[in-house]
Amino acid sequence: MAPLSRRALLGGALSALSLAAGRHSAWAEVAALRERALRKGLFYGCCASTAHFGDAPFIQALAREAGALVPEWEGKRGRIEARRGVLDFSAADRLAEFAANHGMLFRGHTLVWWNSNPAWLNAALDAASPPESLLTGYVDAVVAHFRGRVHSWDVVNEAIEPKDGRPDGLRACPWLRAFGPAYLDIAYHTARAADPGALLVYNDYGMDTADPWQAARQHAVIGLLEGFRRRGVPCDALGLQAHLKTGSNFDQEHLRRFLAEVTALGYRTLITELDVADHGGMDIAARDRAVADLAGRYLEVALDQPQTIGVVTWGLSDRYTWLDRRPWTRWVEAWRPRPLPLDSALRRKPMWHAIARAIDAAPHRPGG
Ligand code: XIL
């Protein structure tokens, strides 16, 4: 067979390229966030609730987009141990099973929090000489129940509150009053012993902008993480909730510096509850652009750090967002929050595209 002419070879290469480009542009248009993240060695996921399981179109979108799942409510102590000594994992197990059946990572949220605790627990913690088993017994039992099924645990959630005036910036909460600052160390050691394979995360909010109140929180969190390292506390990563708000004093370089401080201490980072609140209004397109812009600028920095291993949004669709808490917002579209990647009709919003672009632009992680 006569050798191919230079023209034929070039033509063949160009058509192969255009086919690949065509496939790529088609892929780029439709590939779900979970696929895009996996390709980079990251994960994308969201919180969900069993209350949404009856919404078939939503569950279909969830299965398509999410590569990780975290219980919005079902993993909290107020749900698991509503009655002292009676652990009910049924709802959390349904979410863990859904995650396993759909090839999703499962995040545990949360073991030790100042909020969403049953009344009996707050009373027991505030009594004289509360037994440490109120802390260790629960952490051990819950982590052991999910052993081998959980990618990462938010062991302690929101332990920082500089406004409470402590030099260490710790929140004056029932756990601190009962067991002192050591409650955090005890919680992480107990969780590690119960499931050595799970990544242990310290999770908190308000670490995103240059606003003074957030800078104070960032400073206190760095102090907490440094102390963990000094005392050999088995905490592996920092979870930034990233509940953002348009119009806030978000500065990319400020976030970059903070994340660099965290990773210099040897921690990985996760974005654990991303959503973007805004100020409402009738111009839906402008609101969606502003929400997408902030989410994109945030993730551009966060995902540029190879130590950031994943992004979780606090919900997938505006149809179900915790920000929709005021009864009257449900009836006035202009007031309804629009903080998530899909709109209430499950259509991909500019925020979805901003997240996709940030993931596509992120450096590859090992395995990606
Ligand atoms: C919220 C849920 O979204 C609500 O449905 C629930 O009633 C209370 O908790 N930071 C956290 C999450 O770590 O657990 C909170 O989730 C939102 C703020």
Coordinates of C-alpha atoms and ligand atoms in Angstrom, one line a residue:
M1 CA 0.0 0.0 0.0
A2 CA 1.4 3.4 -1.0
P3 CA 2.6 5.5 2.0
L4 CA 0.0 8.1 3.1
S5 CA 0.7 11.6 1.7
R6 CA 1.6 14.3 4.2
R7 CA -1.8 15.9 3.3
A8 CA -3.7 12.7 4.1
L9 CA -1.8 12.2 7.4
L10 CA -2.6 15.9 8.4
G11 CA -6.2 15.5 7.4
G12 CA -6.5 12.3 9.5
A13 CA -4.9 13.9 12.5
L14 CA -7.1 17.0 12.2
S15 CA -10.3 14.9 11.9
A16 CA -9.2 12.8 14.9
L17 CA -8.6 16.0 16.9
S18 CA -11.9 17.5 15.9
L19 CA -13.7 14.3 16.9
A20 CA -11.9 14.3 20.2
A21 CA -12.6 18.0 20.6
G22 CA -16.2 17.4 19.7
R23 CA -16.4 14.6 22.2
H24 CA -14.6 16.7 24.8
S25 CA -16.9 19.7 24.2
A26 CA -19.9 17.3 24.5
W27 CA -18.4 15.8 27.6
A28 CA -17.6 19.3 29.0
E29 CA -21.2 20.3 28.5
V30 CA -22.9 17.4 30.2
A31 CA -20.4 15.6 32.5
A32 CA -21.7 15.7 36.0
L33 CA -19.8 17.3 38.9
R34 CA -18.9 13.9 40.3
E35 CA -17.3 12.8 37.1
R36 CA -15.3 16.0 36.7
A37 CA -14.1 15.8 40.3
L38 CA -13.1 12.1 40.0
R39 CA -11.1 12.9 36.9
K40 CA -9.0 15.2 39.0
G41 CA -8.7 12.9 42.0
L42 CA -11.1 15.0 44.0
F43 CA -14.7 14.4 45.1
Y44 CA -17.8 16.5 44.8
G45 CA -20.9 15.8 46.9
C46 CA -23.7 17.3 48.9
C47 CA -25.8 16.8 51.9
A48 CA -29.2 15.2 51.6
S49 CA -32.0 14.0 53.8
T50 CA -34.2 11.0 53.9
A51 CA -37.1 13.5 53.7
H52 CA -36.2 13.9 50.1
F53 CA -36.2 10.2 49.2
G54 CA -39.8 10.4 47.9
D55 CA -38.8 13.0 45.3
A56 CA -37.8 10.8 42.4
P57 CA -36.5 13.6 40.0
F58 CA -34.4 15.0 42.8
I59 CA -33.0 11.6 43.7
Q60 CA -32.2 11.1 40.1
A61 CA -30.3 14.4 40.0
L62 CA -28.6 13.5 43.3
A63 CA -27.4 10.2 41.9
R64 CA -26.1 11.9 38.7
E65 CA -24.2 14.8 40.3
A66 CA -23.0 13.6 43.8
G67 CA -19.9 11.5 44.4
A68 CA -20.2 12.0 48.1
L69 CA -23.1 12.2 50.5
V70 CA -23.5 13.6 54.0
P71 CA -26.6 13.4 56.2
E72 CA -28.1 16.9 56.6
W73 CA -29.9 15.9 59.9
E74 CA -29.8 12.1 60.3
G75 CA -26.3 12.0 61.7
K76 CA -26.8 14.4 64.6
R77 CA -27.1 13.3 68.2
G78 CA -30.6 14.8 68.4
R79 CA -31.7 12.3 65.8
I80 CA -29.5 9.3 66.7
E81 CA -29.9 9.4 70.5
A82 CA -33.1 11.3 71.1
R83 CA -33.6 9.1 74.1
R84 CA -30.7 8.5 76.4
G85 CA -29.0 5.2 75.8
V86 CA -31.2 4.3 72.7
L87 CA -29.2 4.7 69.5
D88 CA -31.4 4.8 66.4
F89 CA -29.2 4.6 63.2
S90 CA -32.1 3.8 60.9
A91 CA -32.3 7.1 59.1
A92 CA -28.5 7.5 58.8
D93 CA -28.2 3.9 57.6
R94 CA -30.6 4.7 54.8
L95 CA -28.3 7.5 53.6
A96 CA -25.2 5.3 54.0
E97 CA -26.9 2.6 52.0
F98 CA -27.9 5.0 49.3
A99 CA -24.3 6.3 49.1
A100 CA -23.0 2.7 48.9
N101 CA -25.5 1.8 46.2
H102 CA -24.6 4.8 44.1
G103 CA -20.8 4.6 44.4
M104 CA -20.6 7.6 46.6
L105 CA -18.3 8.4 49.5
F106 CA -20.1 8.8 52.8
R107 CA -19.2 11.6 55.2
G108 CA -20.1 11.3 58.9
H109 CA -21.6 14.5 60.4
T110 CA -21.3 15.1 63.3
L111 CA -20.3 13.5 66.5
V112 CA -19.7 16.4 68.9
W113 CA -21.5 19.7 68.4
W114 CA -22.8 22.4 70.7
N115 CA -26.1 22.3 68.7
S116 CA -28.8 19.8 67.8
N117 CA -28.3 17.8 70.9
P118 CA -31.2 16.2 72.8
A119 CA -32.4 18.1 75.9
W120 CA -31.5 15.2 78.1
L121 CA -27.8 15.4 77.0
N122 CA -27.5 19.1 77.7
A123 CA -29.0 18.5 81.2
A124 CA -26.6 15.6 81.8
L125 CA -23.6 17.7 80.7
D126 CA -24.6 20.6 82.9
A127 CA -25.1 18.3 86.0
A128 CA -22.4 17.9 88.6
S129 CA -19.5 15.6 87.6
P130 CA -20.9 14.4 84.2
P131 CA -19.4 11.0 83.2
E132 CA -16.9 11.2 80.3
S133 CA -18.8 8.3 78.8
L134 CA -21.4 10.9 77.7
L135 CA -18.7 11.8 75.2
T136 CA -16.6 8.7 74.7
G137 CA -19.4 6.2 74.8
Y138 CA -21.3 7.9 72.0
V139 CA -18.4 8.6 69.8
D140 CA -17.2 5.0 70.1
A141 CA -20.6 3.5 69.5
V142 CA -21.4 5.6 66.5
V143 CA -18.0 5.4 64.8
A144 CA -17.9 1.7 65.4
H145 CA -21.4 1.3 63.9
F146 CA -20.3 2.9 60.6
R147 CA -16.8 1.4 60.7
G148 CA -15.5 0.9 57.2
R149 CA -18.4 2.8 55.6
V150 CA -17.3 6.4 56.3
H151 CA -14.8 8.3 54.3
S152 CA -14.4 11.0 56.9
W153 CA -15.9 12.2 60.2
D154 CA -16.6 15.7 61.3
V155 CA -15.7 14.6 64.8
V156 CA -16.1 18.0 66.4
N157 CA -18.1 20.7 64.8
E158 CA -18.0 24.5 65.5
A159 CA -15.9 24.4 68.7
I160 CA -14.6 27.9 68.1
E161 CA -16.3 31.1 69.2
P162 CA -13.9 34.1 69.9
K163 CA -16.9 36.2 71.0
D164 CA -17.0 34.0 74.1
G165 CA -13.8 35.8 75.2
R166 CA -11.6 32.8 76.0
P167 CA -7.8 33.2 75.1
D168 CA -8.0 30.0 73.2
G169 CA -11.1 31.1 71.3
L170 CA -13.1 28.0 72.3
R171 CA -16.9 28.2 72.4
A172 CA -18.4 28.2 75.9
C173 CA -20.5 25.2 75.2
P174 CA -21.8 22.3 77.4
W175 CA -18.9 20.1 76.3
L176 CA -16.3 22.6 77.5
R177 CA -18.1 23.2 80.7
A178 CA -18.3 19.5 81.4
F179 CA -14.9 18.3 80.4
G180 CA -12.7 21.4 79.7
P181 CA -10.7 21.9 76.5
A182 CA -9.6 18.3 76.6
Y183 CA -13.0 17.2 75.3
L184 CA -11.7 17.8 71.8
D185 CA -8.6 15.6 72.2
I186 CA -10.7 12.9 73.8
A187 CA -13.2 12.9 71.0
Y188 CA -10.5 12.5 68.3
H189 CA -8.6 9.8 70.1
T190 CA -11.9 7.9 70.7
A191 CA -12.9 8.2 67.0
R192 CA -9.5 7.1 65.8
A193 CA -9.6 4.0 68.0
A194 CA -13.1 3.1 66.8
D195 CA -12.3 3.4 63.0
P196 CA -8.6 3.8 62.1
G197 CA -9.5 4.0 58.5
A198 CA -11.7 7.1 58.6
L199 CA -10.2 10.6 58.0
L200 CA -10.9 12.7 61.1
V201 CA -11.9 16.3 60.4
Y202 CA -12.3 19.4 62.5
N203 CA -15.3 21.3 60.9
D204 CA -16.2 25.0 61.4
Y205 CA -17.6 28.1 59.6
G206 CA -16.5 31.7 59.2
M207 CA -13.0 31.1 58.0
D208 CA -13.5 32.4 54.4
T209 CA -13.2 36.2 54.3
A210 CA -11.0 39.1 55.5
D211 CA -13.9 40.4 57.7
P212 CA -12.4 41.0 61.2
W213 CA -14.8 38.5 62.9
Q214 CA -13.7 35.8 60.4
A215 CA -10.0 36.7 60.8
A216 CA -10.5 36.1 64.6
R217 CA -12.0 32.7 63.9
Q218 CA -9.2 31.8 61.5
H219 CA -6.6 32.8 64.1
A220 CA -8.3 30.7 66.8
V221 CA -8.6 27.7 64.4
I222 CA -4.9 27.8 63.6
G223 CA -4.2 27.8 67.3
L224 CA -6.5 24.8 67.8
L225 CA -4.8 22.9 64.9
E226 CA -1.3 23.8 66.2
G227 CA -2.3 22.5 69.7
F228 CA -3.6 19.2 68.1
R229 CA -0.2 18.7 66.5
R230 CA 1.7 19.6 69.7
R231 CA -0.4 17.0 71.7
G232 CA -0.4 14.3 69.1
V233 CA -4.2 14.6 68.6
P234 CA -5.3 12.4 65.6
C235 CA -7.1 15.1 63.5
D236 CA -6.3 14.8 59.8
A237 CA -8.1 17.6 58.1
L238 CA -9.9 21.0 58.5
G239 CA -13.4 21.2 57.1
L240 CA -14.4 24.7 56.0
Q241 CA -18.1 24.9 55.9
A242 CA -18.0 27.8 53.4
H243 CA -21.4 29.2 54.0
L244 CA -20.7 32.3 51.8
K245 CA -22.7 35.5 51.3
T246 CA -22.6 37.8 48.3
G247 CA -21.3 41.2 49.1
S248 CA -19.0 39.9 51.9
N249 CA -15.4 40.9 52.1
F250 CA -14.1 37.8 50.3
D251 CA -10.5 38.2 49.2
Q252 CA -8.8 35.4 47.3
E253 CA -5.4 36.1 48.6
H254 CA -6.6 36.2 52.2
L255 CA -8.1 32.7 51.8
R256 CA -5.0 31.5 50.0
R257 CA -2.8 32.5 52.9
F258 CA -5.1 30.9 55.4
L259 CA -5.2 27.6 53.5
A260 CA -1.4 27.7 53.2
E261 CA -1.1 28.1 57.0
V262 CA -3.4 25.1 57.5
T263 CA -1.6 22.9 55.0
A264 CA 1.8 23.9 56.4
L265 CA 0.6 22.3 59.7
G266 CA 0.2 19.1 57.7
Y267 CA -3.6 19.1 57.4
R268 CA -5.7 18.4 54.4
T269 CA -8.7 20.5 53.8
L270 CA -12.3 19.8 52.7
I271 CA -15.0 22.3 51.7
T272 CA -17.8 20.7 53.6
E273 CA -21.0 22.8 53.4
L274 CA -20.7 25.3 50.5
D275 CA -23.7 27.4 49.7
V276 CA -24.0 31.1 48.8
A277 CA -26.6 33.3 50.4
D278 CA -27.6 36.5 48.7
H279 CA -29.8 39.5 49.4
G280 CA -32.8 38.4 47.3
G281 CA -34.5 40.5 44.7
M282 CA -36.5 40.2 41.5
D283 CA -33.5 40.0 39.1
I284 CA -33.0 36.3 39.3
A285 CA -30.3 36.2 36.6
A286 CA -28.2 38.9 38.3
R287 CA -28.6 37.0 41.6
D288 CA -27.5 33.7 40.1
R289 CA -24.5 35.4 38.4
A290 CA -23.4 36.9 41.7
V291 CA -23.8 33.6 43.6
A292 CA -21.9 31.8 40.8
D293 CA -19.1 34.4 40.8
L294 CA -18.4 34.1 44.5
A295 CA -18.6 30.3 44.5
G296 CA -16.2 30.2 41.5
R297 CA -13.7 32.6 43.0
Y298 CA -13.8 30.7 46.3
L299 CA -13.2 27.3 44.7
E300 CA -10.6 28.6 42.3
V301 CA -8.4 29.3 45.4
A302 CA -9.5 26.3 47.5
L303 CA -9.0 23.7 44.8
D304 CA -5.7 25.2 43.7
Q305 CA -4.4 23.8 46.9
P306 CA -3.6 20.1 46.2
Q307 CA -4.3 19.3 49.9
T308 CA -8.0 20.2 49.3
I309 CA -9.5 16.8 48.7
G310 CA -13.1 17.5 48.1
V311 CA -16.1 19.9 47.8
V312 CA -19.5 19.3 49.4
T313 CA -22.3 21.7 48.9
W314 CA -24.9 22.0 51.7
G315 CA -27.7 20.6 49.4
L316 CA -27.8 20.2 45.7
S317 CA -30.9 22.1 44.7
D318 CA -32.6 25.3 45.8
R319 CA -35.6 23.1 46.2
Y320 CA -34.1 22.0 49.5
T321 CA -31.9 24.4 51.3
W322 CA -31.6 25.0 55.0
L323 CA -31.5 28.7 54.2
D324 CA -35.2 28.6 53.2
R325 CA -36.1 28.8 56.9
R326 CA -38.5 31.7 56.9
P327 CA -42.0 30.6 56.0
W328 CA -42.8 33.7 54.0
T329 CA -39.8 33.2 51.7
R330 CA -41.4 30.1 50.3
W331 CA -44.1 32.1 48.6
V332 CA -42.2 35.0 47.2
E333 CA -39.7 33.9 44.5
A334 CA -37.8 37.2 44.9
W335 CA -37.1 36.3 48.5
R336 CA -36.4 32.6 48.1
P337 CA -32.7 31.8 48.6
R338 CA -30.8 30.6 45.5
P339 CA -27.6 29.2 47.2
L340 CA -27.0 25.9 45.4
P341 CA -25.9 24.4 42.0
L342 CA -29.3 23.4 40.8
D343 CA -32.5 25.6 40.8
S344 CA -35.8 24.4 42.3
A345 CA -36.6 22.8 38.9
L346 CA -33.4 20.9 39.1
R347 CA -31.8 22.8 36.2
R348 CA -28.1 23.6 36.3
K349 CA -27.5 27.2 37.4
P350 CA -24.5 29.4 36.7
M351 CA -23.3 28.2 40.1
W352 CA -23.2 24.6 38.8
H353 CA -21.1 25.8 35.8
A354 CA -18.8 27.8 38.2
I355 CA -18.2 24.7 40.3
A356 CA -17.6 22.7 37.1
R357 CA -15.1 25.2 35.8
A358 CA -13.2 25.4 39.1
I359 CA -13.0 21.6 39.3
D360 CA -11.9 21.4 35.6
A361 CA -9.2 24.0 36.3
A362 CA -7.9 22.3 39.5
P363 CA -4.5 20.6 39.5
H364 CA -4.7 16.8 39.3
R365 CA -4.5 15.0 42.7
P366 CA -2.8 11.6 43.0
G367 CA -5.1 9.0 41.4
G368 CA -6.8 11.7 39.4
Ligands
XIL1 C1 -28.3 22.2 59.7 C2 -29.3 21.5 58.8 O1 -29.2 22.0 57.5 C3 -30.7 21.8 59.3 O2 -31.7 21.0 58.6 C4 -30.8 21.3 60.8 O3 -32.1 21.6 61.3 C5 -29.7 22.0 61.6 O4 -28.4 21.8 61.1 N1 -23.6 24.0 60.1 C6 -23.6 22.6 60.2 C7 -24.7 21.8 59.8 O5 -22.5 22.0 60.6 O6 -24.9 20.6 60.5 C8 -26.0 22.6 59.9 O7 -27.0 21.9 59.3 C9 -25.8 24.0 59.2 C10 -24.7 24.8 59.8

